[in-house]
Structures are given as structure tokens and as C-alpha cells.
mmCIF file of C-alpha atoms in Angstrom:
data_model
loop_
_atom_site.group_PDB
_atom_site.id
_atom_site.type_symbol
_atom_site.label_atom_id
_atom_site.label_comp_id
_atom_site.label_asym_id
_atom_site.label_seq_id
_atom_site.Cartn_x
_atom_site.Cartn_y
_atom_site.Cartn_z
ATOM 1 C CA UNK Q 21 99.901 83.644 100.141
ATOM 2 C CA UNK Q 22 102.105 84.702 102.755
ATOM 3 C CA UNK Q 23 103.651 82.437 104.488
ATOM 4 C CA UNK Q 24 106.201 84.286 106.794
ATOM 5 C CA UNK Q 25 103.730 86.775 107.872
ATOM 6 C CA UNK Q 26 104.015 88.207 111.151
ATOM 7 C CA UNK Q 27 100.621 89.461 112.582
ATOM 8 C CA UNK Q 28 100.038 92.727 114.482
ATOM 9 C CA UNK Q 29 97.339 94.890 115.882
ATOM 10 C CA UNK Q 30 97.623 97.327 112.649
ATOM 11 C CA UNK Q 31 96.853 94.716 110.405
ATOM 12 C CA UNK Q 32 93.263 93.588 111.460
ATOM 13 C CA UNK Q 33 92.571 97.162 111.993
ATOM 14 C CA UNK Q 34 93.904 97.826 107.991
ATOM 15 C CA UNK Q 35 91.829 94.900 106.563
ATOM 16 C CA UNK Q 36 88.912 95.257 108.102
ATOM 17 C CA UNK Q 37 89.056 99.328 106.794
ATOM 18 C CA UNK Q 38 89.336 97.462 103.965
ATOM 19 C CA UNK Q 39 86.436 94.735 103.913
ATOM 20 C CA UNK Q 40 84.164 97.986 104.905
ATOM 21 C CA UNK Q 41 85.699 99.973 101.571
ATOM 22 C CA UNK Q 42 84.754 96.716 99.800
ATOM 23 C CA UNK Q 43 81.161 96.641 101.328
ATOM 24 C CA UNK Q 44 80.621 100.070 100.258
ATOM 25 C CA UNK Q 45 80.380 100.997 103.812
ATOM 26 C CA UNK Q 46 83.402 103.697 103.448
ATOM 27 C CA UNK Q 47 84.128 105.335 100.242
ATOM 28 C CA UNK Q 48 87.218 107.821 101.356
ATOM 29 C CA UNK Q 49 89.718 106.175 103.651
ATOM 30 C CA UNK Q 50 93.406 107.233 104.650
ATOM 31 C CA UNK Q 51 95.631 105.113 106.566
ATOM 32 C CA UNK Q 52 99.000 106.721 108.265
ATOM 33 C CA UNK Q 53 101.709 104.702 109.427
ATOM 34 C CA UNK Q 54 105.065 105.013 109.485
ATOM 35 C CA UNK Q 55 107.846 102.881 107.207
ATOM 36 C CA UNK Q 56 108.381 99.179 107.325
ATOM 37 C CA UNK Q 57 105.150 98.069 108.782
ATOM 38 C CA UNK Q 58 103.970 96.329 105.471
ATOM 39 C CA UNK Q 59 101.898 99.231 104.191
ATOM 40 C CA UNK Q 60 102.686 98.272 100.679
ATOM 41 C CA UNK Q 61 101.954 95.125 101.335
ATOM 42 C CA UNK Q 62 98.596 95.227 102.473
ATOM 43 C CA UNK Q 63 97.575 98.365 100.257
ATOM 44 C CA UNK Q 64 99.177 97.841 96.982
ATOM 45 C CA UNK Q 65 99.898 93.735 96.926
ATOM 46 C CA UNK Q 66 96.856 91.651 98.829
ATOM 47 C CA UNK Q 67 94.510 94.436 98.868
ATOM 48 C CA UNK Q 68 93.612 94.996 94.919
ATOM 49 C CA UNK Q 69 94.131 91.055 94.216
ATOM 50 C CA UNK Q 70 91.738 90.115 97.049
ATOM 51 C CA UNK Q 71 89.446 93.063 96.209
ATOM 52 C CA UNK Q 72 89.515 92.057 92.174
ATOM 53 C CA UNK Q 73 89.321 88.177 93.748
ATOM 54 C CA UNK Q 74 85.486 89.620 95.319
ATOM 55 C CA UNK Q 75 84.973 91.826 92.487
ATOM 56 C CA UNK Q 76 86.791 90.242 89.148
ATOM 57 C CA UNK Q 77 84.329 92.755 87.552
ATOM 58 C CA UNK Q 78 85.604 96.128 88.408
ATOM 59 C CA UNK Q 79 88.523 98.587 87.947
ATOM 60 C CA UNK Q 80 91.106 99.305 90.259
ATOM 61 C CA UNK Q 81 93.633 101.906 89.617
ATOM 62 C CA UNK Q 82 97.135 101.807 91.720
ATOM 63 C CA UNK Q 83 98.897 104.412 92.081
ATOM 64 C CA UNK Q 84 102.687 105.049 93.919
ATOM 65 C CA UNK Q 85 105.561 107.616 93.738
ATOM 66 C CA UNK Q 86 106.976 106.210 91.215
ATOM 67 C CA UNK Q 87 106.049 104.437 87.898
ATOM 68 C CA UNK Q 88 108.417 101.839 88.455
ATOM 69 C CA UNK Q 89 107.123 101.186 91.967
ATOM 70 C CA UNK Q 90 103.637 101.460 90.885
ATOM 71 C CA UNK Q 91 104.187 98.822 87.757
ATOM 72 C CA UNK Q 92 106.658 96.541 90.127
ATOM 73 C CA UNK Q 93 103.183 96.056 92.399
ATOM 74 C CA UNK Q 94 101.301 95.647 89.303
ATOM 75 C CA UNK Q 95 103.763 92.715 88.384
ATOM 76 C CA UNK Q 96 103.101 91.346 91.757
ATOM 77 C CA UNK Q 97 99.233 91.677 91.999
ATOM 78 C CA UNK Q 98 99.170 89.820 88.441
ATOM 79 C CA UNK Q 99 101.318 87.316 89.062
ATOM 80 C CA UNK Q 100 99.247 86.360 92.422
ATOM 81 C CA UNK Q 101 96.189 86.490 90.258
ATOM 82 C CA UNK Q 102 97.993 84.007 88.097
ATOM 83 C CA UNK Q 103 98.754 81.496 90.674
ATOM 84 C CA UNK Q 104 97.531 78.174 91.512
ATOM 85 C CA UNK Q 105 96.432 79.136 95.399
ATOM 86 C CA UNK Q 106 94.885 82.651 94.464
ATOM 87 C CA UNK Q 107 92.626 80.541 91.968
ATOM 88 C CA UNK Q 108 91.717 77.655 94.298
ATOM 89 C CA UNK Q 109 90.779 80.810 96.557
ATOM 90 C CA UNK Q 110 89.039 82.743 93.914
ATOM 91 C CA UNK Q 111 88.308 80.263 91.314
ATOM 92 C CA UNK Q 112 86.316 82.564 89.146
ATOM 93 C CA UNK Q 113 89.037 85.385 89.279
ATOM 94 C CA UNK Q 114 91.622 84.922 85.985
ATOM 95 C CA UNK Q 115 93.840 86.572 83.768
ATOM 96 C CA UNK Q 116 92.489 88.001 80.222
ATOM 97 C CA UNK Q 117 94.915 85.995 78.004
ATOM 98 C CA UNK Q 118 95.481 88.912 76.048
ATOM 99 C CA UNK Q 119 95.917 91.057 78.619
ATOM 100 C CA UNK Q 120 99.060 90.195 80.812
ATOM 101 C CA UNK Q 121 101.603 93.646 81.112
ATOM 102 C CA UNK Q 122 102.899 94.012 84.316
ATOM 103 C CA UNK Q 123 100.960 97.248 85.193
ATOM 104 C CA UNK Q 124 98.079 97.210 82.599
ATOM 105 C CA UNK Q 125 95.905 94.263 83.045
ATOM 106 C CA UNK Q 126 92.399 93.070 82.893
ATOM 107 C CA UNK Q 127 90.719 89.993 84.332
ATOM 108 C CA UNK Q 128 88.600 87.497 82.126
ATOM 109 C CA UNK Q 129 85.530 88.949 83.540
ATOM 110 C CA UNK Q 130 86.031 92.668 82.274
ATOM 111 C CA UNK Q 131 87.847 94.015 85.415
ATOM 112 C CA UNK Q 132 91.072 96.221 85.124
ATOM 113 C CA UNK Q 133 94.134 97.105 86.556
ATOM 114 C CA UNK Q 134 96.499 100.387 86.339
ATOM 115 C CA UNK Q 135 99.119 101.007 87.852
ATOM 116 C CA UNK Q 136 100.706 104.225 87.332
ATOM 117 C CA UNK Q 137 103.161 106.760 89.296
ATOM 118 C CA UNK Q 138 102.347 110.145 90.955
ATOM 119 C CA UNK Q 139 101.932 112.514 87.657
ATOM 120 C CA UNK Q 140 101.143 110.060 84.801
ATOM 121 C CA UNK Q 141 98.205 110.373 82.633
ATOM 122 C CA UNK Q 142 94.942 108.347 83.701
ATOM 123 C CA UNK Q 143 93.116 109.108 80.455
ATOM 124 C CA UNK Q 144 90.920 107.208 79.392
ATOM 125 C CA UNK Q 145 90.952 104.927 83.040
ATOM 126 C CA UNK Q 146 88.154 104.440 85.334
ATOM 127 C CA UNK Q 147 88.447 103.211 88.821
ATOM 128 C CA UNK Q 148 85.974 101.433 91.213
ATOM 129 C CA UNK Q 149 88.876 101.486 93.627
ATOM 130 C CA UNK Q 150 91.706 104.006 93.677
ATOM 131 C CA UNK Q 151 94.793 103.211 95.407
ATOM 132 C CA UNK Q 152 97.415 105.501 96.292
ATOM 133 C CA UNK Q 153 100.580 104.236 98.160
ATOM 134 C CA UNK Q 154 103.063 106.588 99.384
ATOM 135 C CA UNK Q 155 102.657 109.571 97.353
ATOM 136 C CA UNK Q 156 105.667 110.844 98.456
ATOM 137 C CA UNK Q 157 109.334 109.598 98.422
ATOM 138 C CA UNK Q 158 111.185 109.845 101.671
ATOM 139 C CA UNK Q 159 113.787 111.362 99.323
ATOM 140 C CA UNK Q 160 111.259 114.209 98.402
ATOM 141 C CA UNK Q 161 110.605 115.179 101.578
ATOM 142 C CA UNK Q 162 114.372 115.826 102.643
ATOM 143 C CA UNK Q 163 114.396 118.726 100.528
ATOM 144 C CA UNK Q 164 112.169 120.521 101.952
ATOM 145 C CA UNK Q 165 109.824 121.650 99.163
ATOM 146 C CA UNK Q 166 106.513 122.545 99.662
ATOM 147 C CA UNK Q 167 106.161 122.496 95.897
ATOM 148 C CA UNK Q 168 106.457 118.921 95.549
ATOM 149 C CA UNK Q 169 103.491 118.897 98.008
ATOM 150 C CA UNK Q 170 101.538 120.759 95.919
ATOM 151 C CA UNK Q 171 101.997 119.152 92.903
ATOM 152 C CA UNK Q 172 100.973 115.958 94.058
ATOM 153 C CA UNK Q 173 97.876 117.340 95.469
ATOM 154 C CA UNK Q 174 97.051 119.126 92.183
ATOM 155 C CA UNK Q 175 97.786 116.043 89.939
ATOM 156 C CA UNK Q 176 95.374 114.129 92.537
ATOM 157 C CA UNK Q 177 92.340 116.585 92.021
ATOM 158 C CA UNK Q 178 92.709 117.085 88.482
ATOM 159 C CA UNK Q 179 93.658 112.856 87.753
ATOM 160 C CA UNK Q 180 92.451 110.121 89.485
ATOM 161 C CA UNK Q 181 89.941 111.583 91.496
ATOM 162 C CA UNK Q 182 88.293 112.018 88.683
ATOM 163 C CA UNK Q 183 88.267 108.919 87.172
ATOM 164 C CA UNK Q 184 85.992 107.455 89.512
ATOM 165 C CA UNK Q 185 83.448 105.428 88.639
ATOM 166 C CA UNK Q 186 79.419 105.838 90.322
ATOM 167 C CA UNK Q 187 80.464 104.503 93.880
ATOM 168 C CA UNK Q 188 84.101 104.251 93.898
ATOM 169 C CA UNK Q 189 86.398 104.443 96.564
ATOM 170 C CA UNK Q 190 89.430 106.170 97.029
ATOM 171 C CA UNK Q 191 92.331 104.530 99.938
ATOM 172 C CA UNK Q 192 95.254 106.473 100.598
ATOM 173 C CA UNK Q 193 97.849 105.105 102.424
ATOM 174 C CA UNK Q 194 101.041 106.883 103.524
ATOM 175 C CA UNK Q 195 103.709 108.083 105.708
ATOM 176 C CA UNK Q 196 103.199 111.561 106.913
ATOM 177 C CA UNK Q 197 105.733 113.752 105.882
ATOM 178 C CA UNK Q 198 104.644 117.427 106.275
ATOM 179 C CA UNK Q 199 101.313 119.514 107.238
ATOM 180 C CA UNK Q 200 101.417 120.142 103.045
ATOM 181 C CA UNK Q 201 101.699 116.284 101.976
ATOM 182 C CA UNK Q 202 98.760 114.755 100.238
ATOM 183 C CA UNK Q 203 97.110 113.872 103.668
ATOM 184 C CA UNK Q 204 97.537 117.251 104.906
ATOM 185 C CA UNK Q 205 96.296 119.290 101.691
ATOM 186 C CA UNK Q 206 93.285 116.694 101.240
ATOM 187 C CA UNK Q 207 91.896 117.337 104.805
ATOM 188 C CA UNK Q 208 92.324 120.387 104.770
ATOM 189 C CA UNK Q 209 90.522 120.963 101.857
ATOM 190 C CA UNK Q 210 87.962 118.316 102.579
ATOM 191 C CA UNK Q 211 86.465 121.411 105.687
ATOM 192 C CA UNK Q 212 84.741 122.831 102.828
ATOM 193 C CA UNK Q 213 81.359 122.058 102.554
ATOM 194 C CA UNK Q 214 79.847 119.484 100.411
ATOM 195 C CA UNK Q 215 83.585 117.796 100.279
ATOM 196 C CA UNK Q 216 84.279 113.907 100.198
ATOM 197 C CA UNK Q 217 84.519 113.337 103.907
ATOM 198 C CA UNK Q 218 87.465 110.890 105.052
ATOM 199 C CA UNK Q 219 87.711 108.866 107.628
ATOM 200 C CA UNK Q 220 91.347 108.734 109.078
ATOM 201 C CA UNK Q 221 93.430 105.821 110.602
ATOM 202 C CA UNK Q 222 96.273 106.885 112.473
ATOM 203 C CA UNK Q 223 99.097 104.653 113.535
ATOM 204 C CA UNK Q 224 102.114 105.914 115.384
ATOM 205 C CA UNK Q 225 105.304 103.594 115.103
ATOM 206 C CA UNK Q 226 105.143 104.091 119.055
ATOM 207 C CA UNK Q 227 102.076 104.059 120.907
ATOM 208 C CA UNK Q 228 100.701 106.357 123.470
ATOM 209 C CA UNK Q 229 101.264 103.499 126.171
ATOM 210 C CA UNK Q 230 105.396 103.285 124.964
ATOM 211 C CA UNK Q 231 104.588 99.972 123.130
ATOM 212 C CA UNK Q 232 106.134 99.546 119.485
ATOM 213 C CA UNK Q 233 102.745 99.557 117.301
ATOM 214 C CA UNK Q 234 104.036 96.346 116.050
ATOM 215 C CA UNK Q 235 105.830 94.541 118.557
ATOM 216 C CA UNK Q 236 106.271 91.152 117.143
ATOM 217 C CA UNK Q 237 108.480 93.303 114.481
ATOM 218 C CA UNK Q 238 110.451 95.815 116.158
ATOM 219 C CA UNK Q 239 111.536 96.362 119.749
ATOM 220 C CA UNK Q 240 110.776 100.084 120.991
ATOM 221 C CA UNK Q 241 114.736 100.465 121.437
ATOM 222 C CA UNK Q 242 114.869 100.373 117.305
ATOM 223 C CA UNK Q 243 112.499 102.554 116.962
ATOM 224 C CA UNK Q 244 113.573 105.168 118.744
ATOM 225 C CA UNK Q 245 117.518 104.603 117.349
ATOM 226 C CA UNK Q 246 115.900 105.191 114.180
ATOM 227 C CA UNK Q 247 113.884 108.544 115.348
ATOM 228 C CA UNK Q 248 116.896 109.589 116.953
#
């Protein structure tokens, strides 16, 4: 489904974080990587199609900084659901025909999606899969504040997380922005005992050996004109 896809390291490492979410294997996972490495891609595009492709039962909620963003995946997701290769893929994966807005759908087989931005309302939603994509606008995090931080991490506790269903998983997937960012606060708070344990994926956009993380994308000499 994509044909101009351009294969790196990250991305085996991502999906196959993602096959063990799917297996049950991992129910708390957060991925880190900086900008323009397909993040959204993977987490908010192929991931919930593929995962309500396994699993047309269930209920995925998606979840971004922005409504728009969030609904603009939705949009996507469906209308991959709603091809002719997704279904020759997944043939018993379709579209409820009753059911088609861009970022409120459900599948023929009783699964759902949601999309929604960073402080909307999940009542009423469940989730056997929670996604949250970039939680925080690079725009947010050029002011400076910490509030913003907080907020996020408060509307995460008190929302979505608890709108799991038995045995759902939760997949964050973000660039770090500050020690207070949803990664930060989560991990921090996650020390306590008896709280959901995480296991982290950390990819710098430069490697420890000097090599780009995705060299087939960027040179090392763009990187570091962009970090400079």
C-alpha cells in the first residue's frame, strides 16, 4: 500500500514492537524518534488498519495533537480499509455501510475507530488499542510552557487511559520535547509501584556510531544543518 517506501533499520524495529502489541506480548509501548522518519505513518496510518485488518473485531482509539490531525488519519485509515488491495489482503476486514465519517468508524464485524485530538472527550469509547501520535506540537514546545505538559499528561490519566478495554494496549509514539512531555511525566510516574510498566524504544536521528538512523533518507550533513 506503499509503493515509494523507503526501508530503514527503525522500521522493522517499529513493526515488529508492533506485531508483539498485537500478540499481547506488550501492553505499554513508547516509541521516540525524531521528525520526518514516518512516525505517523507507521503509528497512526498502517498500524490501526493492519491491526483492525487482524482484529476487524476490536476498538482502536487514535489520538494526535490536534483534532484535525487526528480525523485527517482517520480519513486515511478508512479509506485504506475501503480499498480494493487492503481487502484482497484482509478480505474479511470491511466498512459498516452506515458507518463511514472520517474519524468515527466501525468495521462490519463490530470493531471501531476514534480518532480524536489531545483534550477531546472519549466518553462513552472503549479501546483495545490506544494510539497516541505526537502529543505535542513542535509549536507548543517553543513556548516554553511546562503547563502545556501537564495538561496533556492530566487529560491522558483522566481520558483514554481509562477507556481501556480487559487487555488493551496503549502505543505512544512521539518526539521528545522536554523532561515534562507526555513521555517524561508517564515514566516518571510509572516508578511507583504497581504502575503500568513501559517498555521504551529510543531512536536518535543520529546514531551513537555518527550514522543518520535512517540513511537511505537523510545524509548526516542534513541532519545536523537542521540541529544546528
Amino acid at each position: 500500500v506503499w509503493p515509494t517506501f523507503i526501508s530503514g533499520a527503525h522500521h522493522k524495529r517499529m513493526a515488529d514492537a508492533f506485531e508483539r502489541v498485537a500478540r499481547g506480548e506488550c501492553k505499554r509501548l513508547i516509541i521516540n524518534m525524531p521528525p520526518r522518519h514516518t512516525k505517523s505513518e507507521f503509528a497512526s496510518y498502517l498500524l490501526p488498519a493492519w491491526f483492525l485488518g487482524q482484529f476487524p473485531h476490536k476498538k482502536v482509539i487514535q489520538t494526535s495533537h490536534t483534532a484535525e490531525l487526528a480525523v485527517g488519519f482517520g480519513r486515511k485509515v478508512r479509506n485504506l480499509v475501503d480499498s480494493d488491495t487492503y481487502k484482497s489482503v484482509f478480505p474479511e476486514t470491511s466498512l459498516q455501510s452506515d458507518s463511514k465519517a472520517a474519524g468515527r468508524w466501525n468495521t462490519s464485524k463490530g470493531g471501531d475507530y476514534f480518532a480524536i485530538g489531545i483534550g477531546g472527550a472519549v466518553t462513552g469509547k472503549g479501546a483495545d488499542l490506544l494510539i497516541i501520535d505526537d502529543p505535542h506540537s513542535e509549536q507548543e514546545a517553543m513556548l516554553g510552557n511546562s503547563s502545556v505538559y501537564d495538561k496533556t499528561f492530566e487529560w491522558y490519566s483522566s481520558g483514554p487511559r481509562q477507556r481501556l478495554q480487559p487487555g488493551g494496549a496503549i502505543i505512544i509514539v512521539m518526539t521528545r520535547w522536554a523532561k515534562r512531555d507526555l513521555t517524561g511525566q508517564i515514566l516518571k510516574n510509572s516508578e511507583k509501584a504497581g504502575v503500568d510498566g513501559w517498555e521504551v524504544i529510543e531512536f536518535p536521528a543520529i546514531l551513537p556510531s555518527g550514522n543518520p538512523l535512517w540513511p537511505g533518507f537523510w545524509k548526516k550533513e542534513e541532519l545536523e544543518a537542521i540541529k544546528a
